[in-house]
mmCIF file of C-alpha atoms in Angstrom:
data_model
loop_
_atom_site.group_PDB
_atom_site.id
_atom_site.type_symbol
_atom_site.label_atom_id
_atom_site.label_comp_id
_atom_site.label_asym_id
_atom_site.label_seq_id
_atom_site.Cartn_x
_atom_site.Cartn_y
_atom_site.Cartn_z
ATOM 1 C CA MET A 1 -46.900 -13.695 -0.683
ATOM 2 C CA THR A 2 -44.740 -11.417 1.450
ATOM 3 C CA ILE A 3 -41.888 -8.981 0.774
ATOM 4 C CA GLN A 4 -39.696 -11.141 3.008
ATOM 5 C CA GLN A 5 -40.326 -14.181 0.811
ATOM 6 C CA LEU A 6 -39.451 -12.149 -2.287
ATOM 7 C CA GLU A 7 -36.195 -11.060 -0.624
ATOM 8 C CA TYR A 8 -35.357 -14.714 0.091
ATOM 9 C CA VAL A 9 -35.958 -15.607 -3.560
ATOM 10 C CA ILE A 10 -33.721 -12.758 -4.729
ATOM 11 C CA ALA A 11 -30.979 -13.853 -2.318
ATOM 12 C CA LEU A 12 -31.185 -17.429 -3.583
ATOM 13 C CA ASN A 13 -30.924 -16.224 -7.159
ATOM 14 C CA THR A 14 -27.883 -14.120 -6.257
ATOM 15 C CA TYR A 15 -25.921 -16.773 -4.371
ATOM 16 C CA ARG A 16 -27.407 -20.023 -5.756
ATOM 17 C CA HIS A 17 -26.763 -21.667 -2.385
ATOM 18 C CA PHE A 18 -29.276 -22.028 0.469
ATOM 19 C CA VAL A 19 -26.769 -21.724 3.330
ATOM 20 C CA THR A 20 -25.044 -18.661 1.853
ATOM 21 C CA ALA A 21 -28.345 -16.959 1.027
ATOM 22 C CA ALA A 22 -29.619 -17.639 4.550
ATOM 23 C CA LYS A 23 -26.498 -16.079 6.076
ATOM 24 C CA LYS A 24 -26.849 -12.988 3.898
ATOM 25 C CA CYS A 25 -30.496 -12.666 4.984
ATOM 26 C CA PHE A 26 -29.553 -13.253 8.643
ATOM 27 C CA VAL A 27 -31.848 -16.272 8.993
ATOM 28 C CA THR A 28 -31.343 -20.003 9.310
ATOM 29 C CA GLN A 29 -31.236 -22.273 6.276
ATOM 30 C CA PRO A 30 -34.484 -24.104 7.232
ATOM 31 C CA THR A 31 -36.277 -20.725 7.471
ATOM 32 C CA ILE A 32 -35.399 -19.680 3.943
ATOM 33 C CA THR A 33 -36.171 -23.177 2.595
ATOM 34 C CA ILE A 34 -39.619 -23.313 4.239
ATOM 35 C CA GLN A 35 -40.590 -19.787 3.189
ATOM 36 C CA VAL A 36 -39.607 -20.270 -0.451
ATOM 37 C CA LYS A 37 -41.497 -23.602 -0.513
ATOM 38 C CA LYS A 38 -44.612 -21.848 0.880
ATOM 39 C CA LEU A 39 -44.283 -19.205 -1.831
ATOM 40 C CA GLU A 40 -43.942 -21.825 -4.570
ATOM 41 C CA ASP A 41 -47.023 -23.627 -3.245
ATOM 42 C CA GLU A 42 -48.964 -20.362 -3.329
ATOM 43 C CA ILE A 43 -48.014 -19.355 -6.871
ATOM 44 C CA GLY A 44 -48.306 -22.898 -8.239
ATOM 45 C CA PHE A 45 -44.881 -23.429 -9.847
ATOM 46 C CA SER A 46 -41.248 -24.002 -8.894
ATOM 47 C CA ILE A 47 -39.041 -20.909 -8.944
ATOM 48 C CA PHE A 48 -35.796 -22.899 -9.021
ATOM 49 C CA ASN A 49 -34.724 -26.112 -10.709
ATOM 50 C CA LYS A 50 -32.974 -27.813 -7.797
ATOM 51 C CA SER A 51 -31.915 -30.869 -9.816
ATOM 52 C CA GLN A 52 -28.924 -28.920 -11.098
ATOM 53 C CA SER A 53 -25.896 -27.883 -9.057
ATOM 54 C CA PRO A 54 -25.755 -25.016 -8.571
ATOM 55 C CA PHE A 55 -29.497 -24.702 -9.012
ATOM 56 C CA VAL A 56 -30.911 -22.292 -11.599
ATOM 57 C CA PRO A 57 -34.253 -20.524 -12.017
ATOM 58 C CA THR A 58 -36.947 -22.205 -14.059
ATOM 59 C CA ASP A 59 -38.257 -20.272 -17.063
ATOM 60 C CA LEU A 60 -41.222 -18.983 -15.078
ATOM 61 C CA GLY A 61 -38.953 -18.509 -12.066
ATOM 62 C CA ALA A 62 -36.650 -16.171 -13.992
ATOM 63 C CA ILE A 63 -39.607 -13.965 -14.926
ATOM 64 C CA PHE A 64 -40.882 -14.065 -11.347
ATOM 65 C CA ILE A 65 -37.477 -13.059 -9.955
ATOM 66 C CA LYS A 66 -37.222 -10.032 -12.248
ATOM 67 C CA LYS A 67 -40.637 -8.854 -11.108
ATOM 68 C CA ALA A 68 -39.724 -9.539 -7.473
ATOM 69 C CA GLU A 69 -36.562 -7.427 -7.778
ATOM 70 C CA VAL A 70 -38.594 -4.496 -9.080
ATOM 71 C CA ILE A 71 -41.166 -4.851 -6.298
ATOM 72 C CA VAL A 72 -38.581 -5.126 -3.507
ATOM 73 C CA ARG A 73 -36.663 -2.132 -4.838
ATOM 74 C CA GLU A 74 -39.823 -0.024 -5.108
ATOM 75 C CA VAL A 75 -40.950 -0.989 -1.610
ATOM 76 C CA ALA A 76 -37.544 -0.063 -0.216
ATOM 77 C CA ASP A 77 -37.652 3.295 -1.975
ATOM 78 C CA LEU A 78 -41.156 3.931 -0.640
ATOM 79 C CA LYS A 79 -40.059 3.154 2.916
ATOM 80 C CA ASN A 80 -37.133 5.516 2.514
ATOM 81 C CA MET A 81 -39.377 8.317 1.343
ATOM 82 C CA VAL A 82 -41.987 7.811 4.070
ATOM 83 C CA SER A 83 -39.387 7.736 6.856
ATOM 84 C CA LYS A 84 -37.517 10.735 5.427
ATOM 85 C CA GLU A 85 -34.474 8.597 4.801
ATOM 86 C CA LEU A 86 -33.149 11.160 2.354
ATOM 87 C CA TYR A 87 -32.543 13.593 5.211
ATOM 88 C CA ASN A 88 -31.623 11.269 8.044
ATOM 89 C CA ILE A 89 -27.990 10.364 8.601
ATOM 90 C CA ASP A 90 -28.524 8.093 11.623
ATOM 91 C CA GLY A 91 -28.015 4.364 11.206
ATOM 92 C CA ASN A 92 -25.496 1.719 10.205
ATOM 93 C CA PHE A 93 -23.680 1.886 6.878
ATOM 94 C CA ARG A 94 -21.166 -0.395 5.194
ATOM 95 C CA ILE A 95 -18.238 1.074 3.272
ATOM 96 C CA GLY A 96 -15.605 -0.601 1.106
ATOM 97 C CA VAL A 97 -12.297 1.218 0.547
ATOM 98 C CA ILE A 98 -9.438 0.122 -1.700
ATOM 99 C CA PRO A 99 -6.188 -0.702 0.178
ATOM 100 C CA THR A 100 -4.163 2.094 -1.461
ATOM 101 C CA ILE A 101 -6.563 4.723 -0.094
ATOM 102 C CA SER A 102 -7.775 3.219 3.187
ATOM 103 C CA PRO A 103 -4.663 3.527 5.445
ATOM 104 C CA TYR A 104 -4.087 7.146 4.475
ATOM 105 C CA LEU A 105 -7.642 8.501 4.313
ATOM 106 C CA ILE A 106 -9.716 6.607 6.893
ATOM 107 C CA PRO A 107 -7.586 7.590 9.954
ATOM 108 C CA LEU A 108 -7.864 11.243 8.863
ATOM 109 C CA ILE A 109 -11.662 11.345 8.841
ATOM 110 C CA SER A 110 -12.700 8.798 11.486
ATOM 111 C CA GLY A 111 -12.365 10.910 14.637
ATOM 112 C CA SER A 112 -13.989 14.074 13.322
ATOM 113 C CA PHE A 113 -16.780 12.187 11.524
ATOM 114 C CA SER A 114 -17.734 10.215 14.634
ATOM 115 C CA ARG A 115 -17.796 13.386 16.737
ATOM 116 C CA LYS A 116 -20.035 15.211 14.249
ATOM 117 C CA TYR A 117 -22.388 12.256 13.723
ATOM 118 C CA PRO A 118 -22.469 10.174 16.927
ATOM 119 C CA ASN A 119 -25.537 8.219 15.788
ATOM 120 C CA THR A 120 -23.998 7.225 12.461
ATOM 121 C CA PHE A 121 -22.070 3.971 12.527
ATOM 122 C CA LEU A 122 -19.719 3.056 9.701
ATOM 123 C CA LYS A 123 -18.412 -0.472 9.123
ATOM 124 C CA ILE A 124 -15.376 0.032 6.905
ATOM 125 C CA ASP A 125 -13.566 -2.815 5.133
ATOM 126 C CA GLU A 126 -10.546 -2.778 2.845
ATOM 127 C CA MET A 127 -11.528 -4.361 -0.460
ATOM 128 C CA GLN A 128 -10.052 -4.481 -3.921
ATOM 129 C CA THR A 129 -11.948 -2.562 -6.587
ATOM 130 C CA GLU A 130 -13.547 -5.553 -8.319
ATOM 131 C CA ASN A 131 -14.825 -6.804 -4.948
ATOM 132 C CA ILE A 132 -16.288 -3.382 -4.160
ATOM 133 C CA ILE A 133 -18.104 -3.352 -7.504
ATOM 134 C CA ALA A 134 -19.511 -6.842 -6.867
ATOM 135 C CA ALA A 135 -20.533 -5.931 -3.307
ATOM 136 C CA LEU A 136 -22.306 -2.774 -4.505
ATOM 137 C CA GLN A 137 -24.210 -4.782 -7.103
ATOM 138 C CA LYS A 138 -25.308 -7.310 -4.478
ATOM 139 C CA LYS A 139 -26.140 -4.521 -1.969
ATOM 140 C CA GLU A 140 -23.634 -5.992 0.499
ATOM 141 C CA ILE A 141 -22.096 -2.546 1.011
ATOM 142 C CA ASP A 142 -23.618 0.918 0.722
ATOM 143 C CA ILE A 143 -20.671 3.035 -0.429
ATOM 144 C CA GLY A 144 -17.334 2.429 -2.081
ATOM 145 C CA ILE A 145 -14.294 4.719 -1.964
ATOM 146 C CA LEU A 146 -12.085 3.972 -4.927
ATOM 147 C CA VAL A 147 -10.470 5.198 -8.108
ATOM 148 C CA SER A 148 -12.746 6.106 -10.991
ATOM 149 C CA PRO A 149 -14.004 5.999 -13.660
ATOM 150 C CA LEU A 150 -15.636 2.594 -13.321
ATOM 151 C CA ASN A 151 -18.062 2.785 -16.247
ATOM 152 C CA GLU A 152 -20.569 0.472 -14.555
ATOM 153 C CA PRO A 153 -24.229 1.160 -15.464
ATOM 154 C CA PHE A 154 -25.604 0.420 -11.983
ATOM 155 C CA ILE A 155 -23.101 2.619 -10.121
ATOM 156 C CA ARG A 156 -23.314 6.327 -9.485
ATOM 157 C CA GLU A 157 -19.871 7.952 -9.199
ATOM 158 C CA ILE A 158 -19.283 11.103 -7.160
ATOM 159 C CA LYS A 159 -15.847 12.531 -7.893
ATOM 160 C CA MET A 160 -14.012 13.988 -4.897
ATOM 161 C CA TYR A 161 -10.384 14.793 -5.616
ATOM 162 C CA ASN A 162 -7.418 14.140 -7.853
ATOM 163 C CA GLU A 163 -4.426 12.682 -6.040
ATOM 164 C CA PRO A 164 -1.004 13.097 -7.690
ATOM 165 C CA PHE A 165 1.428 10.216 -8.086
ATOM 166 C CA VAL A 166 4.892 10.654 -6.565
ATOM 167 C CA PHE A 167 8.172 8.961 -7.503
ATOM 168 C CA TYR A 168 9.798 7.086 -4.591
ATOM 169 C CA GLY A 169 13.460 6.072 -4.891
ATOM 170 C CA GLN A 170 16.477 5.293 -2.742
ATOM 171 C CA LYS A 171 18.355 8.366 -1.527
ATOM 172 C CA GLU A 172 21.681 6.838 -2.537
ATOM 173 C CA SER A 173 20.514 6.562 -6.148
ATOM 174 C CA PHE A 174 18.552 9.773 -6.683
ATOM 175 C CA ILE A 175 19.118 13.421 -5.913
ATOM 176 C CA GLU A 176 16.775 14.094 -3.028
ATOM 177 C CA SER A 177 16.767 17.854 -3.587
ATOM 178 C CA ARG A 178 15.601 17.740 -7.201
ATOM 179 C CA LYS A 179 12.255 19.434 -7.605
ATOM 180 C CA THR A 180 10.527 17.248 -10.198
ATOM 181 C CA ILE A 181 10.868 14.160 -12.363
ATOM 182 C CA SER A 182 9.298 13.423 -15.752
ATOM 183 C CA VAL A 183 7.360 10.381 -16.919
ATOM 184 C CA SER A 184 9.876 9.879 -19.739
ATOM 185 C CA GLU A 185 12.710 9.637 -17.214
ATOM 186 C CA ILE A 186 11.193 6.791 -15.238
ATOM 187 C CA GLU A 187 10.433 4.854 -18.418
ATOM 188 C CA GLU A 188 14.196 4.448 -18.792
ATOM 189 C CA LEU A 189 14.711 3.113 -15.256
ATOM 190 C CA ASP A 190 14.957 -0.538 -14.206
ATOM 191 C CA ASP A 191 13.856 -2.309 -11.047
ATOM 192 C CA VAL A 192 10.337 -1.042 -10.490
ATOM 193 C CA TRP A 193 8.437 -2.512 -7.530
ATOM 194 C CA LEU A 194 4.722 -3.092 -8.168
ATOM 195 C CA LEU A 195 1.672 -4.051 -6.184
ATOM 196 C CA GLU A 196 0.374 -7.543 -6.825
ATOM 197 C CA SER A 197 -2.180 -8.231 -9.560
ATOM 198 C CA GLY A 198 -5.737 -7.231 -8.694
ATOM 199 C CA HIS A 199 -4.846 -3.807 -7.334
ATOM 200 C CA CYS A 200 -6.004 -0.938 -9.519
ATOM 201 C CA PHE A 201 -2.972 1.088 -8.402
ATOM 202 C CA ARG A 202 -0.714 -1.435 -10.146
ATOM 203 C CA ASN A 203 -2.564 -0.846 -13.429
ATOM 204 C CA GLN A 204 -2.328 2.914 -12.959
ATOM 205 C CA VAL A 205 1.442 2.743 -12.397
ATOM 206 C CA LEU A 206 1.889 0.599 -15.498
ATOM 207 C CA ASN A 207 -0.165 3.078 -17.508
ATOM 208 C CA ILE A 208 2.203 5.836 -16.412
ATOM 209 C CA CYS A 209 5.595 4.224 -16.923
ATOM 210 C CA ASN A 210 4.790 1.128 -19.028
ATOM 211 C CA ASN A 211 7.688 -0.534 -17.260
ATOM 212 C CA THR A 212 7.825 -3.933 -15.568
ATOM 213 C CA LYS A 213 11.603 -4.346 -15.672
ATOM 214 C CA ASN A 214 13.101 -5.643 -12.440
ATOM 215 C CA ASN A 215 16.542 -7.212 -12.629
ATOM 216 C CA LYS A 216 16.776 -8.020 -8.917
ATOM 217 C CA ASN A 217 17.316 -11.665 -8.006
ATOM 218 C CA ILE A 218 14.469 -11.356 -5.502
ATOM 219 C CA LYS A 219 11.024 -10.870 -7.043
ATOM 220 C CA PHE A 220 8.476 -9.372 -4.687
ATOM 221 C CA GLN A 221 4.935 -8.116 -5.225
ATOM 222 C CA SER A 222 2.870 -6.949 -2.302
ATOM 223 C CA GLY A 223 -0.570 -5.639 -1.488
ATOM 224 C CA SER A 224 1.011 -2.886 0.612
ATOM 225 C CA ILE A 225 2.507 0.368 -0.649
ATOM 226 C CA GLU A 226 4.442 0.651 2.606
ATOM 227 C CA ALA A 227 6.064 -2.736 1.956
ATOM 228 C CA LEU A 228 7.162 -1.585 -1.511
ATOM 229 C CA LYS A 229 8.670 1.572 -0.009
ATOM 230 C CA ARG A 230 10.680 -0.538 2.433
ATOM 231 C CA MET A 231 11.930 -2.688 -0.458
ATOM 232 C CA VAL A 232 13.158 0.473 -2.176
ATOM 233 C CA ASP A 233 14.798 1.674 1.059
ATOM 234 C CA ASN A 234 16.715 -1.550 1.651
ATOM 235 C CA TYR A 235 17.159 -3.081 -1.790
ATOM 236 C CA GLY A 236 17.081 -0.224 -4.293
ATOM 237 C CA GLY A 237 14.937 0.312 -7.361
ATOM 238 C CA PHE A 238 11.920 2.597 -7.319
ATOM 239 C CA THR A 239 8.149 2.658 -7.075
ATOM 240 C CA LEU A 240 5.319 5.146 -7.482
ATOM 241 C CA VAL A 241 3.109 6.088 -4.552
ATOM 242 C CA PRO A 242 0.001 8.242 -4.074
ATOM 243 C CA GLU A 243 0.858 11.585 -2.515
ATOM 244 C CA MET A 244 -1.048 10.847 0.693
ATOM 245 C CA ALA A 245 1.296 7.882 1.284
ATOM 246 C CA ILE A 246 4.244 10.253 1.801
ATOM 247 C CA ASN A 247 5.255 10.816 5.410
ATOM 248 C CA LYS A 248 8.142 12.383 7.318
ATOM 249 C CA SER A 249 9.519 9.025 8.440
ATOM 250 C CA ASP A 250 10.201 7.864 4.865
ATOM 251 C CA GLN A 251 13.824 6.813 4.377
ATOM 252 C CA GLY A 252 13.685 7.185 0.605
ATOM 253 C CA CYS A 253 13.386 10.276 -1.515
ATOM 254 C CA ASN A 254 10.005 11.491 -2.731
ATOM 255 C CA ILE A 255 10.074 13.420 -6.017
ATOM 256 C CA PRO A 256 6.915 15.010 -7.467
ATOM 257 C CA PHE A 257 6.212 14.789 -11.190
ATOM 258 C CA GLU A 258 6.553 17.787 -13.415
ATOM 259 C CA GLU A 259 3.417 19.410 -14.793
ATOM 260 C CA PRO A 260 1.027 18.174 -16.007
ATOM 261 C CA LYS A 261 1.133 15.691 -13.150
ATOM 262 C CA PRO A 262 -0.325 12.204 -13.479
ATOM 263 C CA VAL A 263 -3.134 11.831 -10.965
ATOM 264 C CA ARG A 264 -5.711 9.316 -9.892
ATOM 265 C CA GLU A 265 -9.347 10.349 -9.574
ATOM 266 C CA VAL A 266 -10.806 9.331 -6.203
ATOM 267 C CA SER A 267 -14.587 9.002 -6.001
ATOM 268 C CA LEU A 268 -17.465 7.689 -3.966
ATOM 269 C CA ALA A 269 -19.321 4.841 -5.678
ATOM 270 C CA ILE A 270 -22.949 4.149 -4.814
ATOM 271 C CA HIS A 271 -25.582 1.842 -6.256
ATOM 272 C CA HIS A 272 -28.259 3.854 -8.048
ATOM 273 C CA SER A 273 -30.872 2.544 -5.606
ATOM 274 C CA PHE A 274 -29.053 3.930 -2.528
ATOM 275 C CA SER A 275 -31.019 7.001 -1.466
ATOM 276 C CA LYS A 276 -29.274 8.237 1.689
ATOM 277 C CA ASN A 277 -27.994 11.435 0.130
ATOM 278 C CA ALA A 278 -27.378 12.974 3.549
ATOM 279 C CA VAL A 279 -24.859 10.247 4.352
ATOM 280 C CA ILE A 280 -23.163 10.645 0.986
ATOM 281 C CA ASP A 281 -22.862 14.405 1.412
ATOM 282 C CA ALA A 282 -21.595 14.147 4.993
ATOM 283 C CA LEU A 283 -18.912 11.643 4.048
ATOM 284 C CA ARG A 284 -17.902 13.558 0.927
ATOM 285 C CA LEU A 285 -17.574 16.880 2.763
ATOM 286 C CA GLU A 286 -15.570 15.294 5.576
ATOM 287 C CA ILE A 287 -13.156 13.754 3.094
ATOM 288 C CA LEU A 288 -12.722 16.990 1.147
ATOM 289 C CA GLU A 289 -12.121 18.891 4.376
ATOM 290 C CA LYS A 290 -9.345 16.549 5.473
ATOM 291 C CA THR A 291 -7.541 16.032 2.161
ATOM 292 C CA PRO A 292 -5.045 18.657 0.946
ATOM 293 C CA ASP A 293 -6.666 21.618 -0.788
ATOM 294 C CA ARG A 294 -4.406 21.238 -3.800
ATOM 295 C CA PHE A 295 -6.008 17.904 -4.644
ATOM 296 C CA VAL A 296 -9.334 19.517 -5.497
ATOM 297 C CA LYS A 297 -8.070 22.900 -6.712
ATOM 298 C CA ASN A 298 -5.429 21.637 -9.122
ATOM 299 C CA LYS A 299 -6.817 22.351 -12.607
ATOM 300 C CA LYS A 300 -3.983 20.942 -14.678
ATOM 301 C CA PHE A 301 -3.475 17.199 -14.583
ATOM 302 C CA ILE A 302 -3.390 13.957 -16.546
ATOM 303 C CA LYS A 303 -6.115 11.539 -15.396
ATOM 304 C CA ILE A 304 -4.783 7.971 -15.432
ATOM 305 C CA ASN A 305 -7.383 5.401 -16.493
ATOM 306 C CA TRP A 306 -6.918 1.803 -15.397
ATOM 307 C CA ARG A 307 -9.983 -0.237 -16.556
#
């Protein structure tokens, strides 16, 4: 019995498909099949009932898998401790970032982070929140950057900053010079443009204005905040955007909310078993350094929940 065989069993239990599990383990399908068969021969019982599709663990197999998960996790933790993984930032790390944060945050930190840590390699993918949560649970990514709270028992959340929401409307319809707008005002407005279902930012916007009215004869939902801004510019209506999405080239008018401002809480999300604290701290500090100071210093706000 080897740790590698236990990892193959855990992968099969996770994906319930030999080809997929083999890909996730970076081996061929015959390799994982042969190794699991050798393990079953050694322990004297079948771990999976392959007569069903998708296959499921046998009764003894389910018990074996739980024990295997504990063993693999403990071995990984031991390796980390022995090799001083807690203090070493070198290596390859996978990060998932939600689409309403990624285009505004990642370009800000990428250059400076790579210069400070030339031996740290980050593979960053845009992912919706539910996919980040699933990927963290399956250990397919190491860190998520998203909006909290998540309230998931296996995830450790590290809060970073509170980002205010901003009203975005057409200049012809709104007074560009006005200093603030209230939540009650936008609840009376029609023609709100929203992100498509699945985006946590859509839920946050709906929690703020509780308004889905759009009387336009063209219905459009997008996964891009920039696309919604262009719809406002050329077709009217309004939308809400995170403050970091505001830029000088915007054609519409950006109006901040009056105090207390609605904000979204942006956090790092890590599986409890991830032990590279040096990487977490380096990424967190880089993000806080590059985001506006008022995000982290603002004491008065309304935190918008979405799950």
